Structure formats: C-alpha cells, structure tokens
Short mmCIF file of C-alpha atoms (C1' of nucleotides) in Angstrom, two decimals:
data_model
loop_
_atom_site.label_atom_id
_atom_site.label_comp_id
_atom_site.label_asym_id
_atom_site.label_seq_id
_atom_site.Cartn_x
_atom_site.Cartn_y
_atom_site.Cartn_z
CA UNK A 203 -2.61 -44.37 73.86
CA UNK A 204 -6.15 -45.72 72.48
CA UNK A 205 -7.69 -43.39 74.05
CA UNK A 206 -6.68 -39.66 73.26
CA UNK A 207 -8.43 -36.95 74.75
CA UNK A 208 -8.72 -33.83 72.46
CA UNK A 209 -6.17 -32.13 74.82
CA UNK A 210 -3.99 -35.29 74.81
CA UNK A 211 -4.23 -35.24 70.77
CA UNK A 212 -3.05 -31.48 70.37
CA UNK A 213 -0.43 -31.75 72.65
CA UNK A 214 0.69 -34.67 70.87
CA UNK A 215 0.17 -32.41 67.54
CA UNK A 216 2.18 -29.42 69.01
CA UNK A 217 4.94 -32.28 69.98
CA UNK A 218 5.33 -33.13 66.31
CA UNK A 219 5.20 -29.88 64.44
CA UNK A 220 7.71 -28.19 67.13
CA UNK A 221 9.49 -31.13 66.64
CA UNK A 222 9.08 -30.94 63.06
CA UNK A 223 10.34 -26.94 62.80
CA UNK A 224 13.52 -27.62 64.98
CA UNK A 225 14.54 -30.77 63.11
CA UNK A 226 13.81 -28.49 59.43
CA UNK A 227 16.32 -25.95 61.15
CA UNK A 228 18.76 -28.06 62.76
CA UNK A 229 18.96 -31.26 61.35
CA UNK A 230 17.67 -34.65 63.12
CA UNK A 231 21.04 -35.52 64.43
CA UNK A 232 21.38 -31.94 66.31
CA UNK A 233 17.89 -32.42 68.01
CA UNK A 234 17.84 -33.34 71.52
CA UNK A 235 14.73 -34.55 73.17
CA UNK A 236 15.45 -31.93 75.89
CA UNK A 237 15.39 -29.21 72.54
CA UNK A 238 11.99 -30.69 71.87
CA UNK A 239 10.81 -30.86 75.38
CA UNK A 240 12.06 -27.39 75.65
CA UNK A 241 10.65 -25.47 72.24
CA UNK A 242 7.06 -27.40 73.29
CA UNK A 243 6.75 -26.75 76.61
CA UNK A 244 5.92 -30.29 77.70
CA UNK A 245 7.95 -32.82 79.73
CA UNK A 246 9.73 -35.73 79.43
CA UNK A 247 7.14 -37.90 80.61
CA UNK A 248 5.02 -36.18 77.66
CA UNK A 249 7.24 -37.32 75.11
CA UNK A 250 7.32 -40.35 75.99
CA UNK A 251 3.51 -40.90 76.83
CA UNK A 252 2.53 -40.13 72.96
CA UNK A 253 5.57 -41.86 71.65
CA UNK A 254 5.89 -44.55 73.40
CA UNK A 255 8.62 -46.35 71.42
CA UNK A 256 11.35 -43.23 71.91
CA UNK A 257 12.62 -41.26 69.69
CA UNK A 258 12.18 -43.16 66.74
CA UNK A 259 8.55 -43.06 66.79
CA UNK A 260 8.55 -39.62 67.23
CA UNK A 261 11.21 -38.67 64.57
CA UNK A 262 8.36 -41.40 62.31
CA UNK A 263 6.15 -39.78 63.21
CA UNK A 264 7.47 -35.92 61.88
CA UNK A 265 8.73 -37.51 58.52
CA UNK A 266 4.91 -38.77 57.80
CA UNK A 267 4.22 -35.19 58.90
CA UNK A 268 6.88 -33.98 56.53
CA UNK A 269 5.73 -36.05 53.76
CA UNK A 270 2.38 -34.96 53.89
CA UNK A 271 3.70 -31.25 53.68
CA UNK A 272 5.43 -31.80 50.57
CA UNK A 273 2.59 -32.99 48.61
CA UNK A 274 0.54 -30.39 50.05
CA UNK A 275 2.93 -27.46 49.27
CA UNK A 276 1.97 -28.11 45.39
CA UNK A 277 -1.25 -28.26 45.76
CA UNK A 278 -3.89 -27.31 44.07
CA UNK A 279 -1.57 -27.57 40.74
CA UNK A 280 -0.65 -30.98 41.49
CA UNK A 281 -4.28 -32.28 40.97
CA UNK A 282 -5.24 -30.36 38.25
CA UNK A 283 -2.51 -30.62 35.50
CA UNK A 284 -4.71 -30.59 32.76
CA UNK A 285 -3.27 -27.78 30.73
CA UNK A 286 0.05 -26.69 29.93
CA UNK A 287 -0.67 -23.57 31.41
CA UNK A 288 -1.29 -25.69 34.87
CA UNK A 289 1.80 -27.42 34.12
CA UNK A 290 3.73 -24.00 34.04
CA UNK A 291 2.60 -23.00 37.25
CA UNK A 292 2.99 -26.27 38.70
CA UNK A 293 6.66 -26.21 37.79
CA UNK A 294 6.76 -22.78 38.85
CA UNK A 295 5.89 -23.66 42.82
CA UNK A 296 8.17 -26.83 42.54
CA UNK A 297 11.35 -24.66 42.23
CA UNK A 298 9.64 -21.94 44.60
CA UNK A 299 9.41 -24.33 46.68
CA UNK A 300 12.85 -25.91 46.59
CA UNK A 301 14.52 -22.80 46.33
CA UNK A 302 13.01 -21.43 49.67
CA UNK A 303 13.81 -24.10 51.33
CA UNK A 304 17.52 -24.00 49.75
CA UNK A 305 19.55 -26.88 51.56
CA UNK A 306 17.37 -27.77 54.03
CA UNK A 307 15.16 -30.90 52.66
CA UNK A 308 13.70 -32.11 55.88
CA UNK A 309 12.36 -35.15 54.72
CA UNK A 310 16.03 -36.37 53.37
CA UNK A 311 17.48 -35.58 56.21
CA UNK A 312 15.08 -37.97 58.41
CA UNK A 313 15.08 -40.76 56.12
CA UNK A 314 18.74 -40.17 56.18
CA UNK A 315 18.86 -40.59 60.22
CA UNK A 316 16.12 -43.01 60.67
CA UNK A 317 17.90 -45.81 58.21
CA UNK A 318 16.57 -47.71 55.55
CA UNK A 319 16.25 -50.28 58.65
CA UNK A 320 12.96 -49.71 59.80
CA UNK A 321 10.44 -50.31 56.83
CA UNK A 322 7.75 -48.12 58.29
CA UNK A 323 10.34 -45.58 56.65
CA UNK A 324 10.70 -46.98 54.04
CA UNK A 325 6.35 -47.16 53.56
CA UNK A 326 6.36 -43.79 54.29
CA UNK A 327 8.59 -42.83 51.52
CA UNK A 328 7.82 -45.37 49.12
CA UNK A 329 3.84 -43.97 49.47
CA UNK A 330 4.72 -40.20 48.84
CA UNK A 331 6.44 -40.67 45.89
CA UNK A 332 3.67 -43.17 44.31
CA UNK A 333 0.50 -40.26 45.18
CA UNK A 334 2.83 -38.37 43.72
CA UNK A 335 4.31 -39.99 40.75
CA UNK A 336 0.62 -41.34 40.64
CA UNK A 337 -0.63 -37.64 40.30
CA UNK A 338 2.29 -36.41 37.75
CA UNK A 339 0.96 -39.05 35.65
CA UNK A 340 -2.64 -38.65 35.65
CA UNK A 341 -1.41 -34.94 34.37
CA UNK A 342 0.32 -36.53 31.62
CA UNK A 343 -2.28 -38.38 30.57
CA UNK A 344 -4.83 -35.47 30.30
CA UNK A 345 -1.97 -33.76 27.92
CA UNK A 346 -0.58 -36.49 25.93
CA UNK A 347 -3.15 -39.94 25.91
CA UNK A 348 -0.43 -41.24 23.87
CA UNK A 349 2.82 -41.22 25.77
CA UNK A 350 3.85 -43.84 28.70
CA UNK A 351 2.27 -42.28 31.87
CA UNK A 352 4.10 -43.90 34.28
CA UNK A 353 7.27 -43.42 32.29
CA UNK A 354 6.85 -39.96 32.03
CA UNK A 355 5.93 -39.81 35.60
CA UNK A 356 8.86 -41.37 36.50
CA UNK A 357 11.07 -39.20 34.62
CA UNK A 358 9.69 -36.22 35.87
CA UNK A 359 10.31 -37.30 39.57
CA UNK A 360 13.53 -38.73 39.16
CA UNK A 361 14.47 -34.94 37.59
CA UNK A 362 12.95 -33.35 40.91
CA UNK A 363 14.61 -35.43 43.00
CA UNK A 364 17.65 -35.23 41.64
CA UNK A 365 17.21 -31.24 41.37
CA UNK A 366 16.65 -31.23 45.06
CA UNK A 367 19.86 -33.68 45.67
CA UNK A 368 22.13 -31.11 43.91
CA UNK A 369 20.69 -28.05 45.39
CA UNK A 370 21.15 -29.53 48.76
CA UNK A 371 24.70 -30.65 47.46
CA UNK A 372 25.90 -27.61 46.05
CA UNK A 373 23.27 -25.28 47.34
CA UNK A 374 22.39 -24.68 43.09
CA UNK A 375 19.01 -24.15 42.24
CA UNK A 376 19.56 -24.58 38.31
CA UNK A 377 20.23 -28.26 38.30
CA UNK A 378 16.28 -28.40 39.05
CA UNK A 379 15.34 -25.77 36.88
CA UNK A 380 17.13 -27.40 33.77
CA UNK A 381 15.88 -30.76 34.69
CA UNK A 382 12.04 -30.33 35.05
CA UNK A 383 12.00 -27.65 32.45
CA UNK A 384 13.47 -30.28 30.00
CA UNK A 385 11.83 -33.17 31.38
CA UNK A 386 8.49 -31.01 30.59
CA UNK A 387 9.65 -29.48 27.20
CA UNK A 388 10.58 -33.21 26.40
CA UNK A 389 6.57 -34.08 26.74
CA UNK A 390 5.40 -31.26 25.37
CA UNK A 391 7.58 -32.02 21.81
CA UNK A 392 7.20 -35.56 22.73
CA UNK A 393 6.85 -38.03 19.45
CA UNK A 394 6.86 -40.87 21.45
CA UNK A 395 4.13 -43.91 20.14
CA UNK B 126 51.47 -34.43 61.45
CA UNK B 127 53.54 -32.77 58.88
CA UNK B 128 56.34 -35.71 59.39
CA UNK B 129 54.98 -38.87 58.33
CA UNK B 130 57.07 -42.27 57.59
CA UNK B 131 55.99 -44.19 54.76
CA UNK B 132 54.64 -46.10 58.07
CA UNK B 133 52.94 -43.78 59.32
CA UNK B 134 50.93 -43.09 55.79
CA UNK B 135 50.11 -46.30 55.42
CA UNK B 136 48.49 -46.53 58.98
CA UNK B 137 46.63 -43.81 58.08
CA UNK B 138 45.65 -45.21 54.68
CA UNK B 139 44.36 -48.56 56.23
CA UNK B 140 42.20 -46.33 58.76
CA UNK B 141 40.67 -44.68 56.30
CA UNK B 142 40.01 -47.68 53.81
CA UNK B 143 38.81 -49.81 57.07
CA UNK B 144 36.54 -47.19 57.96
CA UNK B 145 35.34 -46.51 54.61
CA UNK B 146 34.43 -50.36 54.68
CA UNK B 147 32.39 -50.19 57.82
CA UNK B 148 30.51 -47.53 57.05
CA UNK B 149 29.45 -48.30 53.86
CA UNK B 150 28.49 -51.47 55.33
CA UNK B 151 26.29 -50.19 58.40
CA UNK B 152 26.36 -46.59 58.05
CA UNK B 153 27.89 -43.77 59.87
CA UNK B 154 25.86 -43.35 62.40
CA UNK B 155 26.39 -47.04 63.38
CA UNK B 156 30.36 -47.03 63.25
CA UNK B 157 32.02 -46.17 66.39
CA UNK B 158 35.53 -45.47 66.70
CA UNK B 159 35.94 -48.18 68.66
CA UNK B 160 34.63 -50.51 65.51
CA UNK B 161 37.41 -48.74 63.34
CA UNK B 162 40.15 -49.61 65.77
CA UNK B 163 39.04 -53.20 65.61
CA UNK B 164 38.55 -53.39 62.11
CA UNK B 165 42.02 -51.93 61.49
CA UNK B 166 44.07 -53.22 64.36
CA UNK B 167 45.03 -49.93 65.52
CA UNK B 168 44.68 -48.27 68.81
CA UNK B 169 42.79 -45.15 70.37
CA UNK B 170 46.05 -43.07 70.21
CA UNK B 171 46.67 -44.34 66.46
CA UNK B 172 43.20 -42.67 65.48
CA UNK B 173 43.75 -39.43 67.16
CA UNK B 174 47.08 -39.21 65.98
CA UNK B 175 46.75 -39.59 62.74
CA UNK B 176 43.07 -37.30 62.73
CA UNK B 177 44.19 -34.95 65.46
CA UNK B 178 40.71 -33.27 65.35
CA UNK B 179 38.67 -36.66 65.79
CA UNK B 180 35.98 -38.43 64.34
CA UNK B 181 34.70 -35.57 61.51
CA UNK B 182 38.32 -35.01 61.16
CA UNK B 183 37.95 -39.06 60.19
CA UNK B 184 34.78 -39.00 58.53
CA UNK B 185 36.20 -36.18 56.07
CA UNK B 186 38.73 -38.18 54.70
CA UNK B 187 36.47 -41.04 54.09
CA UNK B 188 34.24 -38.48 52.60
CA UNK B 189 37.27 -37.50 50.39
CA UNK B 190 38.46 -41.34 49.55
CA UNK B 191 34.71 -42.12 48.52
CA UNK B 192 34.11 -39.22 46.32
CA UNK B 193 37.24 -40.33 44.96
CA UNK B 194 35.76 -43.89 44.20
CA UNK B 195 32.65 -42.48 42.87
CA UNK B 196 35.05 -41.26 39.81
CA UNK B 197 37.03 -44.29 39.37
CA UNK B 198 34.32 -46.62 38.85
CA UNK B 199 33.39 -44.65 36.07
CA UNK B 200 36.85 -44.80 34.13
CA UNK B 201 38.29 -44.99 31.75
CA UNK B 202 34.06 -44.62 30.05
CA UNK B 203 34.14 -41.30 31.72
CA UNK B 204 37.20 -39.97 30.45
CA UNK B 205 36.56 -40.99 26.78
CA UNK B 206 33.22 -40.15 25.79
CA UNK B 207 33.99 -39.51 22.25
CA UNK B 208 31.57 -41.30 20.18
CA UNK B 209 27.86 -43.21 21.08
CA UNK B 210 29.06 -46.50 21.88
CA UNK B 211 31.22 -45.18 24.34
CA UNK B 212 28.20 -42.96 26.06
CA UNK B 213 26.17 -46.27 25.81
CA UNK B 214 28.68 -47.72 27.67
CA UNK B 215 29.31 -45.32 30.24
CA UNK B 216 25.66 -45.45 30.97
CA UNK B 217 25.82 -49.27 31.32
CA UNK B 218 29.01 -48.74 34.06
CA UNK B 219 27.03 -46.36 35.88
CA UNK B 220 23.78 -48.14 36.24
CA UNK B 221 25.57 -51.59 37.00
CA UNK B 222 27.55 -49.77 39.76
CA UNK B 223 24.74 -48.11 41.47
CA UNK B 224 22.18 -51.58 40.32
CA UNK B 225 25.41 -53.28 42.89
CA UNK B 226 25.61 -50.90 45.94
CA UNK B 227 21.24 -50.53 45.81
CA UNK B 228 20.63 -48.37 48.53
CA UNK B 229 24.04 -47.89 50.01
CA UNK B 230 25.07 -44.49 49.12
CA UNK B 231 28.18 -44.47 50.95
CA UNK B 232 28.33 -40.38 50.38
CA UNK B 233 25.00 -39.34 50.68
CA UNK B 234 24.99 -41.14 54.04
CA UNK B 235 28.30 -39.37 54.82
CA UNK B 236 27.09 -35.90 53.76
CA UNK B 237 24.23 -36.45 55.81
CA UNK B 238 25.81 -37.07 58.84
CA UNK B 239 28.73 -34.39 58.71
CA UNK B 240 26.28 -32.08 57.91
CA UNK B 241 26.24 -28.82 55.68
CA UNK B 242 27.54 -26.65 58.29
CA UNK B 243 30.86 -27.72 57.70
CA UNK B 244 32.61 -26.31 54.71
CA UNK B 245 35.51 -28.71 54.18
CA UNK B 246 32.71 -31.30 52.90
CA UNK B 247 30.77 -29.13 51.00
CA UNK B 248 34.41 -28.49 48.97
CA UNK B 249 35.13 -32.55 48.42
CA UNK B 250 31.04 -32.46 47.08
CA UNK B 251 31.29 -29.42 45.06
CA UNK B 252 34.58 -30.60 43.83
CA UNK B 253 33.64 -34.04 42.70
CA UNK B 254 30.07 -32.78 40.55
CA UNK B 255 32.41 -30.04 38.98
CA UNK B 256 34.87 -32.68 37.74
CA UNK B 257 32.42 -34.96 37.18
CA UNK B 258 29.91 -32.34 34.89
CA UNK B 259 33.47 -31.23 33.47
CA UNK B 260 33.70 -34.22 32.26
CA UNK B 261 30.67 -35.12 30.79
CA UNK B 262 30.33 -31.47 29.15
CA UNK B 263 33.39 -32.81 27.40
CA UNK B 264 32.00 -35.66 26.30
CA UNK B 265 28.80 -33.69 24.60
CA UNK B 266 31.24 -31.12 22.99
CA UNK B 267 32.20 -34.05 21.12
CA UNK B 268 29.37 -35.67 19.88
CA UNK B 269 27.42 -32.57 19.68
CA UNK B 270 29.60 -29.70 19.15
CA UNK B 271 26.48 -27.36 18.73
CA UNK B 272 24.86 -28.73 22.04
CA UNK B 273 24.77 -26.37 24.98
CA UNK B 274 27.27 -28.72 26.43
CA UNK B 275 27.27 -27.31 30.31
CA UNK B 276 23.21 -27.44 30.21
CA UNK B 277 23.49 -30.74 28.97
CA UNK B 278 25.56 -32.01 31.14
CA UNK B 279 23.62 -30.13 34.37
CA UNK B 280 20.68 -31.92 33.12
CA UNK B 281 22.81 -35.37 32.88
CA UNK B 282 23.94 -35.73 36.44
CA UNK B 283 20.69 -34.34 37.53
CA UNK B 284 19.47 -37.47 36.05
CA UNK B 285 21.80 -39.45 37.76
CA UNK B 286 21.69 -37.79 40.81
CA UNK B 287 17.90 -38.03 41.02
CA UNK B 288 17.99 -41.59 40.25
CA UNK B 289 20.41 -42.49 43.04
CA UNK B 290 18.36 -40.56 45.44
CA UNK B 291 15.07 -42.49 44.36
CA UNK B 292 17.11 -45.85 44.63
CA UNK B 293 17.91 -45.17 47.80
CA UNK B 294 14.67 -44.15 49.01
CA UNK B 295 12.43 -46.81 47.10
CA UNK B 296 15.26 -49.55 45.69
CA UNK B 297 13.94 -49.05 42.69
CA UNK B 298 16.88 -48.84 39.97
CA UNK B 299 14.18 -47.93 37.09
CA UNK B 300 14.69 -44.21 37.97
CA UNK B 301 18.21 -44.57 37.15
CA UNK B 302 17.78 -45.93 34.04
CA UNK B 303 14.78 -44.10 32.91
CA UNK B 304 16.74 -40.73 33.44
CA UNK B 305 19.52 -41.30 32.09
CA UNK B 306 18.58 -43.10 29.28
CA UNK B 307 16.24 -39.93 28.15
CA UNK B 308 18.40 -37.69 28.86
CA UNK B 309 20.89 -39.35 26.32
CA UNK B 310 18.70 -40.19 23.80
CA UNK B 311 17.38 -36.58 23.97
CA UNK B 312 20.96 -35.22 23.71
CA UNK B 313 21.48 -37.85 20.50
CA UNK B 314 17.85 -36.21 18.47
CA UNK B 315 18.80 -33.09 20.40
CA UNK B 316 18.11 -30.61 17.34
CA UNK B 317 19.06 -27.51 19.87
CA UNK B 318 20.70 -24.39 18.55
"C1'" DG C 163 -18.21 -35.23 95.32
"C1'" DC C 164 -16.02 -39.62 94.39
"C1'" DC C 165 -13.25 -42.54 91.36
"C1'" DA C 166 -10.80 -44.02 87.41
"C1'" DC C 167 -8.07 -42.60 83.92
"C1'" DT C 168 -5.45 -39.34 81.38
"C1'" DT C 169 -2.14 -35.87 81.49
"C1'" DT C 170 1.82 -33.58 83.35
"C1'" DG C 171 6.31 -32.52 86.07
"C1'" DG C 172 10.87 -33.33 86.63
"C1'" DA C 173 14.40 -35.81 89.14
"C1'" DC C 174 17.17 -39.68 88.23
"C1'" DC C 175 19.70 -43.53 85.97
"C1'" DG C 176 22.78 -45.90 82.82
"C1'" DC C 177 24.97 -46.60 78.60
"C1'" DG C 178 27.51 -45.68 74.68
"C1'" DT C 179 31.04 -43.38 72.97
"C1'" DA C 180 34.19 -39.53 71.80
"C1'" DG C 181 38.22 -37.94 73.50
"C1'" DT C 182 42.55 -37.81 76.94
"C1'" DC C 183 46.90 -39.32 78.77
"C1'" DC C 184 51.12 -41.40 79.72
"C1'" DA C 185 54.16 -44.80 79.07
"C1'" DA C 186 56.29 -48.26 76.01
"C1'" DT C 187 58.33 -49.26 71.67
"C1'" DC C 188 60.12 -48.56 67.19
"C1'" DA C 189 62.97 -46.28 63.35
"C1'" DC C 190 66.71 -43.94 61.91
"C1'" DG C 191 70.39 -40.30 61.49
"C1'" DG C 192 74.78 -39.25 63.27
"C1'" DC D 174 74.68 -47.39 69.94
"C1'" DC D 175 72.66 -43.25 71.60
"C1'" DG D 176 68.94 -39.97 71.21
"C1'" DT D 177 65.07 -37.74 69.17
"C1'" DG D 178 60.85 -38.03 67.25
"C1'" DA D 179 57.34 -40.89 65.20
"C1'" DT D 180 54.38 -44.64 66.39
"C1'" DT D 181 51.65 -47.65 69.21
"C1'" DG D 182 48.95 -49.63 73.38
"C1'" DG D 183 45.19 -49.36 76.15
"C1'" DA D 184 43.27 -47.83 80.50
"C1'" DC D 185 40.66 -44.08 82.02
"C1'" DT D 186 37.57 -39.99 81.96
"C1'" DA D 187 33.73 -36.95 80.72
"C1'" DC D 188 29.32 -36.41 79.49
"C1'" DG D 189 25.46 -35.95 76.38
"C1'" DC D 190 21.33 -37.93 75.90
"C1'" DG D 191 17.82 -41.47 75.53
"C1'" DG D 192 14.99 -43.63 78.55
"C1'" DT D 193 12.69 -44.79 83.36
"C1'" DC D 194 9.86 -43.80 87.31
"C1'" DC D 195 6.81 -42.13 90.66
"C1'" DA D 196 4.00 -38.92 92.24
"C1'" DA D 197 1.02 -34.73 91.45
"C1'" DA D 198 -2.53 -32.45 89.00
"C1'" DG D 199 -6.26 -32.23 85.90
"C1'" DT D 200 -10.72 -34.19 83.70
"C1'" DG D 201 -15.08 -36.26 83.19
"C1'" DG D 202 -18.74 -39.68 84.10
"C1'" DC D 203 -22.21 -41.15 87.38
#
DNA sequence: GCCACTTTGGACCGCGTAGTCCAATCACGG
DNA sequence: CCGTGATTGGACTACGCGGTCCAAAGTGGC
C-alpha cells in the first residue's frame, strides 16, 4: 500500500468513483462488493489490495470522495460571495443542485450506513461542513461586517441541511427554497448589532 | 392476522416497543431478529406471525410507533400554540428532546435503512411532517393572522429538520437552536404582507 | 534477462441471519 | 369437555456476502 504505482493508484481511483456512482444509485446497503467488482472490472483480490480493511474502508473512502464533490459542485460561487448578486447565484446552484439530485443524497446515506461508530466518519463530516460553514461565513462578512459570521453561517447551513432532509423525506424541493431564500433575505434586511 | 385476542395484540405491541428499544439503542442495522426475540421473550414463529412479511414488515411498524413518538413529545406545546410563551415553550420541549437523544435519530436511521423504494414508509414520513407543519401553521395563524402561515411553518420544520440532521452528523445541538430560534423571532418582527 | 515487487484473477470458505416448518399448548364458544 | 383456531417453541434450512488465499501475470530497475 506505501507504494502505489500510477497504474495501482487509478485503478484504485476507478474502484472508488464506480463505487461511488453505484452506491449514489442504489444506496450503500444494496451494494455488493461483487456489484463493485463487477461495474469496475477488477477482482476481488483488487478490492481488497487497495482497501485493505474491507468494506468499510472502501465505503470511507467514497464518502471523503463524496464530500469533496459537494463542496466542489458550488464552486466557484462558494468562494467568492462578495456580492449579493454572487449570493443569488450561489443559492441558485444550491437548489440546482439538490433538486437534480432529488432523493438521492449520497453522502447521508453513507454516513447513515457507516455509523456514527467509526470517528474517521465522523472527521469526515464534521470537516465538510466547517470549509463550508467556514466559507458561508467569510461571504457574510464581505456583505454585512456587522452581523455574527459564524451565526449566520450556521443558520444558513442548518437551513440547507434541513432543505435537503425534507426533500429526501418527502421528495419536496420547496422546504429548501423557502429556507435559504429566507435565511438570505433575513441577512440582507438584517438589523442585527 | 385479521383475528387477534387482546393476547395476541399485546404480543405484538411488546415486539414492536422491544424492538423500537433496541434499535434506537444500536441501530437497525445492528438489531437482528434474533436480538428482538430475546429482548421480548418471544419466539421465531411469534415474529413471523405477527409480521407475516418479515423484518421490513417489522421495521415499518417501528417506523410507524416512532413517528408516533416524535409527536407526543411535543404535546400538549404543539397542540396549543396560541400565544408567545407557549411557542417559547414549545421550542424549549423540542430542543431538550433532541439536546437528550444527541445523535440517535431513531427515524432517520430507520428511513435510511428501509429505504425510499418502499412506499408504505414514505406514507408514515409524509404523514407525520404534514401533521406536524399542520400544526404549527395553526399555531402562526394565531399569533400572526396576516403571516403566510404554510410558508412559515415550511420554513419552521426546515429549521428543525436541518438542525437534527446537523446534530446527528456533528453533535452539535447549536444548529438546533440557532434555527429555530431565528426562525421564531423572525416570525414574531415578521412585518410580511 | 533476471529478480523483486506490485498487480491481477478467481475459486473457496465461513458466518451471520432472515425465513421455514411442524408440533405443542392455550383460549374459548358451544 | 370437546374442537377449532390463535398462539407459542425452537430446531433447521438457505444463502447472500464479506473476507481469505494462492498462484499467475505484469512491471521496472540494474
């Protein structure tokens, strides 16, 4: 495992993004290792040479793949929320995104399999949502120097999250729609010290 | 099935209320039905009997009983949301009861696992945000009889909903609060149409 | 062209666990 | 007190699937 060949890294890479697409379309608990081992055109001896530790590792190691996706997916808004204009648009690709993707959250339905036992989960998680929290409220801050950052931040990503937890609930898009769009009028008319 | 004694019903009710337990405890994925037929002194036979199509046919009710409890905890606050104090104290019953169960989300984790294909859950999770939303669109029709009371109320659970999803994913309760409380105190200053 | 190491193939094993089956026992109406 | 149907016990089966293993084939340095 310490040392990868380039061949031995991109089969490992074509491992977890095949992995990664049949888990987004079947759900983790509907995924064989045979269903991987079959949509990748490797072996079982494959599987288990780059993931040494079994499943687990593997299904670890397509939610940090995940989580780097959904960052990514907002990007270049996300960075650059400078203007209310940006802001718009930024909103805009949030509930693209989420209403492409309708039920299917991929990254909930990991966490959800792998357990809240295994902390490297749980870091994995936990370190999305601060870049991104981190990011929402560096945006606030260019808008409103005034208003609590971080509480703003935290605000905005609760409303996301819970738009995504009702859309995969009850397959509704408008629970995230109200929320962020009120969560960013709410700054925009904000009073706050 | 249709014939059931009074013992028969309550067999059934301790099954469900035994397996409810356990998996709140350790999860569905990490109950067997072996587990339930210890933790409710019953037998094989006894499970199948009384949930002739198996385990989902088990985990479905348990679905049903917790969606259930997710209401309950909330009365009678939720019923009676008539005037501020009684919102403030509403609030205060929800975030205590999800600040006690942290990141045990008994029917998240059950959702999860039965999966969206089947529609029988996705009618207990529909069901239980309609009543719930009903509910609370009832309470901002009184207090604000010129609110958009549905909207408001959409945006409301979204709060909620978002911050049980982010205490479950980063034990943070701070979401929670955060959300709900500005959603609340936005509905209170709320100078909409 | 040899050697060490990585990569690959795929047969095989074993366990956990959902689900089956049949017989014993109980409950109650007539 | 008999009989029918509900209820209970628990051994047994089926099998999907994660994980192991060994040997073959590639790869690259010297």
């Amino acid at each position: 495992m310490r040392a990868l060949t380039p061949k031995g890294a991109a089969t490992r890479q074509r491992i977890v993004e095949g992995a990664a697409l049949l888990i987004r379309e079947h759900g983790p608990a509907n995924v064989g290792l045979d269903d991987i081992r079959a949509a990748t055109t490797t072996s079982k001896s494959q599987l288990f040479h780059y993931f040494p530790d079994g499943k687990s590792d593997m299904l670890l190691a397509v939610a940090a793949h995940e989580a780097e996706r959904v960052l990514d997916d907002q990007q270049p808004y996300l960075s650059d929320l400078t203007s209310w204009d940006q802001w718009e648009a930024w909103r805009d690709r949030v509930i693209a995104r989420y209403a492409a993707q309708r039920r299917k959250c991929p990254l909930s339905a990991l966490t959800a399999q792998l357990g809240l036992a295994n902390p490297a989960v749980g870091d994995i998680i936990t370190g999305m949502y601060a870049r991104w929290q981190g990011a929402i409220a560096a945006g606030v801050r260019a808008v409103r120097p005034d208003a609590d950052a971080e509480r703003v931040a935290a605000q905005i990503i609760g409303a996301i999250a819970g738009g995504a937890t009702m859309l995969v609930a009850t397959d509704d898009i408008r629970y995230l729609e109200i929320g962020l769009t009120e969560a960013i009028d709410n700054l925009k008319s904000s009073i706050r010290d």
